[in-house]
Structure formats: structure tokens, C-alpha cells
CSV table of C-alpha atoms in Angstrom, one decimal:
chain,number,residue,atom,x,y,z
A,1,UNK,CA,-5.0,17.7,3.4
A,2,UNK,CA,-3.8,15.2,0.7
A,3,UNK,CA,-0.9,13.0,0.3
A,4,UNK,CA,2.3,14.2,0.1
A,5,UNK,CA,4.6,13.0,-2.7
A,6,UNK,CA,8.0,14.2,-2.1
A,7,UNK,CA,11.1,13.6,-4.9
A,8,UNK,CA,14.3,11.5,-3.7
A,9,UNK,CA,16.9,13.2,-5.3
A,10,UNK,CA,20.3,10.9,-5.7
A,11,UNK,CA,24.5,12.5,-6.1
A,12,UNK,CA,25.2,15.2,-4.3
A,13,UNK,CA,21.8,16.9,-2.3
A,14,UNK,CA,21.3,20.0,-0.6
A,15,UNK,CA,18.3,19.3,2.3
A,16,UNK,CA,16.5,21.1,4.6
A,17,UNK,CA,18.5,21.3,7.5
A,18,UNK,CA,15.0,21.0,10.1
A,19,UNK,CA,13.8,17.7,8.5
A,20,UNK,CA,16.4,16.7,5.6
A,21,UNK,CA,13.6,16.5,2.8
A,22,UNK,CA,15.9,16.8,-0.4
A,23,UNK,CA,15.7,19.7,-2.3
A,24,UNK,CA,17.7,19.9,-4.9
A,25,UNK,CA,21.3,18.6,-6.6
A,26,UNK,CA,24.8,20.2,-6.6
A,27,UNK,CA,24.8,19.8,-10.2
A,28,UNK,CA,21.8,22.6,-10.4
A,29,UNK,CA,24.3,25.0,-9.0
A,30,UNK,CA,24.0,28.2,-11.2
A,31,UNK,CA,26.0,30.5,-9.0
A,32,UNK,CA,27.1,30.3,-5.5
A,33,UNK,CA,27.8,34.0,-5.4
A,34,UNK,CA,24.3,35.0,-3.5
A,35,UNK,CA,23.8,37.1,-0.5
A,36,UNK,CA,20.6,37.0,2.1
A,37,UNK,CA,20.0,38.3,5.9
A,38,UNK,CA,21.5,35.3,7.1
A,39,UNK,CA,24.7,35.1,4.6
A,40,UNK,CA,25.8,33.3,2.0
A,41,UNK,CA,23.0,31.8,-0.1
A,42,UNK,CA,23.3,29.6,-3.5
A,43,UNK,CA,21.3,30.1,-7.2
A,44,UNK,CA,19.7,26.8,-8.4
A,45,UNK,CA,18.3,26.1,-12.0
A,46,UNK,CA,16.4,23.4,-10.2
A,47,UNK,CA,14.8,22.8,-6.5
A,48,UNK,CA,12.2,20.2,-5.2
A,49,UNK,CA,9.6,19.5,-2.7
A,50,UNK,CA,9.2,23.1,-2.4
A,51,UNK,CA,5.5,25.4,-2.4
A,52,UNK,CA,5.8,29.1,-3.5
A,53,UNK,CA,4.1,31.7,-1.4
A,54,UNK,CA,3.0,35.0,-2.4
A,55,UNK,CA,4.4,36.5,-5.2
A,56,UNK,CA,5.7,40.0,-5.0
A,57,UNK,CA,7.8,42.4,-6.0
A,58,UNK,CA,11.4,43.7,-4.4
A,59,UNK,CA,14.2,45.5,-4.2
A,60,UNK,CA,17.3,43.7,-4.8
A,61,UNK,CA,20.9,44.5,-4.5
A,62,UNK,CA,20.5,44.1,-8.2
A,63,UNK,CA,17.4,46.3,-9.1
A,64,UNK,CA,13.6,45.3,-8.9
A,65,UNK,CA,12.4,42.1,-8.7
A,66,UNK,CA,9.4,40.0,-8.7
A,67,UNK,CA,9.8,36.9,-6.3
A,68,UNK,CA,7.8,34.4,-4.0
A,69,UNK,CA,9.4,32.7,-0.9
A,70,UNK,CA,9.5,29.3,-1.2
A,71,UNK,CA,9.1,26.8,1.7
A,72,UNK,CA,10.0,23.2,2.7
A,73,UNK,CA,7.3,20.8,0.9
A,74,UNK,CA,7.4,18.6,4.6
A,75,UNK,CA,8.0,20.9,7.4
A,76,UNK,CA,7.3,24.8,6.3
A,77,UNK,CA,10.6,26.2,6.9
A,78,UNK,CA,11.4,29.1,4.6
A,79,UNK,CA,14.6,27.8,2.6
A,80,UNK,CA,15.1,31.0,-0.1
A,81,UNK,CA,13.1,32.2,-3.0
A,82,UNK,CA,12.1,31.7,-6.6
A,83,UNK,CA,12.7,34.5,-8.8
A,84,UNK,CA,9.8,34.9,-11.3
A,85,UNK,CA,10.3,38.1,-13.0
A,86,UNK,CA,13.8,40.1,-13.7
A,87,UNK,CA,12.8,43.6,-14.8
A,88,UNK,CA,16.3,44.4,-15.1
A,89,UNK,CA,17.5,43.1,-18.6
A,90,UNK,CA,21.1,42.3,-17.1
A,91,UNK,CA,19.0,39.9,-14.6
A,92,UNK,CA,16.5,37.7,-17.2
A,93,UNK,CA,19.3,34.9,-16.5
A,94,UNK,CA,17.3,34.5,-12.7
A,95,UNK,CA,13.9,33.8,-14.3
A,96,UNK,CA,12.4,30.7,-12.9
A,97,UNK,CA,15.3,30.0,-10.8
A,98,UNK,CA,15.9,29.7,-7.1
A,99,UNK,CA,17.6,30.4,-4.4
A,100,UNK,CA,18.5,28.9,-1.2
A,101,UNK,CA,19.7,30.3,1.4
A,102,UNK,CA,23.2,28.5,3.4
A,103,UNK,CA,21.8,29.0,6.7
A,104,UNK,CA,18.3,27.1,6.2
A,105,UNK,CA,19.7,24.2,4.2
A,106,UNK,CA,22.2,21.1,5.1
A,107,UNK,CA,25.1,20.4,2.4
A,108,UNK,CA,26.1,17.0,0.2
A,109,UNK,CA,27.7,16.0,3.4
A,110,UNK,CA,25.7,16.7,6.2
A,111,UNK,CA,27.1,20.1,6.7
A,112,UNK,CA,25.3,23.6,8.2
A,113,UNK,CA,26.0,27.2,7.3
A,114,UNK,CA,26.8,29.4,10.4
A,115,UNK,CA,25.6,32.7,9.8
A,116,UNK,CA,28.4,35.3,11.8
A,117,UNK,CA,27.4,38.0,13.8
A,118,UNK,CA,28.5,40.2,11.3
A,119,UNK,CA,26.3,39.5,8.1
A,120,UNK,CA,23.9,42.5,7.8
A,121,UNK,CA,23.1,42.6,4.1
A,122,UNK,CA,20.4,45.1,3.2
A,123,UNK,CA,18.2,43.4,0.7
A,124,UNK,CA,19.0,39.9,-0.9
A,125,UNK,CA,20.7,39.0,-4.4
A,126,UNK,CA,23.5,38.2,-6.2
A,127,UNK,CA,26.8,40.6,-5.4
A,128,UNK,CA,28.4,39.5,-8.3
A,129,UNK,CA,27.6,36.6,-10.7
């Protein structure tokens, strides 16, 4: 294996929440109106220190969609998913942008996502945008 750059971010970062590798800015926020297993989950024009899995396609609450999971560059935790292909037109805006989900990531001040007992959402994606 090779040597691991990873990107200090600076302002407001979102983190991993397993070993705090930064990965990404609040100011990337696109939308913060995103749904996954686990709960809430936030749209990002921009993430970091991240390596894509296996692209493939799914079924969204939004229609079909070609993703990959993407992972924690330090520790391989899952943090969300990068959107690669929309095949709804409504959806383009989502191309080449990511998600993270609450739940795997640490807030701008230190803080975690609790996932309730209650979240049960069939499929992942945007409710409303």
C-alpha cells in the first residue's frame, strides 16, 4: 500500500465520526433534505478523502439511479454515496455529487446524529429538495 495524502479542510467541517478525517465543508451544502436507513443524510457539491466503490445502479425514492458508496479515505467506514448518473431529467442536478449520511459523520462542532428507532426509510434519496 502507498502513502496516504489526506486534505485538511479549514471553516466549518463535517468528519468521519470513527476517526475525524475531514470530509468536506458546510459551505458545500447543496441540500440537507436527504433521507437514508439510518435518517437524515445531507447533499454535498464537494467531499474529500473519500474512495468510491462499485458503481451501480438503484432505486431511489426519486426514480433510478446510478451510484457508488463511498468510504472514509483513513478508516473504511461507509459515510454515504456519490451519485454518478440521474436517469431522471428532474434529478441531473445530483450528478457528481454526494451524499453523507448524519449518522456516520460528526458535525462543525463535534456533534453526532442519533438515528431513532423509528427511521425505516425504504430506499435512500432526497424527499424533497
Amino acid at each position: 500500500m502507498g502513502r496516504l495524502f489526506v486534505l485538511t479542510l479549514e471553516g466549518k467541517i463535517y468528519s468521519c465520526k470513527h476517526c475525524g478525517t475531514h470530509l468536506a465543508l458546510s459551505e458545500s451544502i447543496v441540500s440537507k433534505s436527504f433521507h437514508c436507513r439510518h435518517g437524515k443524510a445531507y447533499l454535498f457539491s464537494k467531499v474529500v478523502n473519500v474512495t468510491s466503490g462499485e458503481i451501480e445502479n438503484r432505486i431511489m425514492m426519486t426514480g433510478m439511479h446510478t451510484v457508488a458508496d463511498i468510504f472514509c479515505v483513513c478508516c473504511g467506514s461507509i459515510v454515504g454515496w456519490k451519485y454518478e448518473t440521474a436517469h431522471e431529467k428532474s434529478q441531473k442536478y445530483k450528478e457528481g455529487k454526494s451524499v453523507l449520511e448524519r449518522f456516520k459523520i460528526s458535525g462543525p462542532d463535534g456533534s453526532h446524529y442519533w438515528a431513532s428507532h423509528e427511521t425505516h426509510v425504504a430506499g435512500s434519496d432526497a424527499d424533497d429538495v
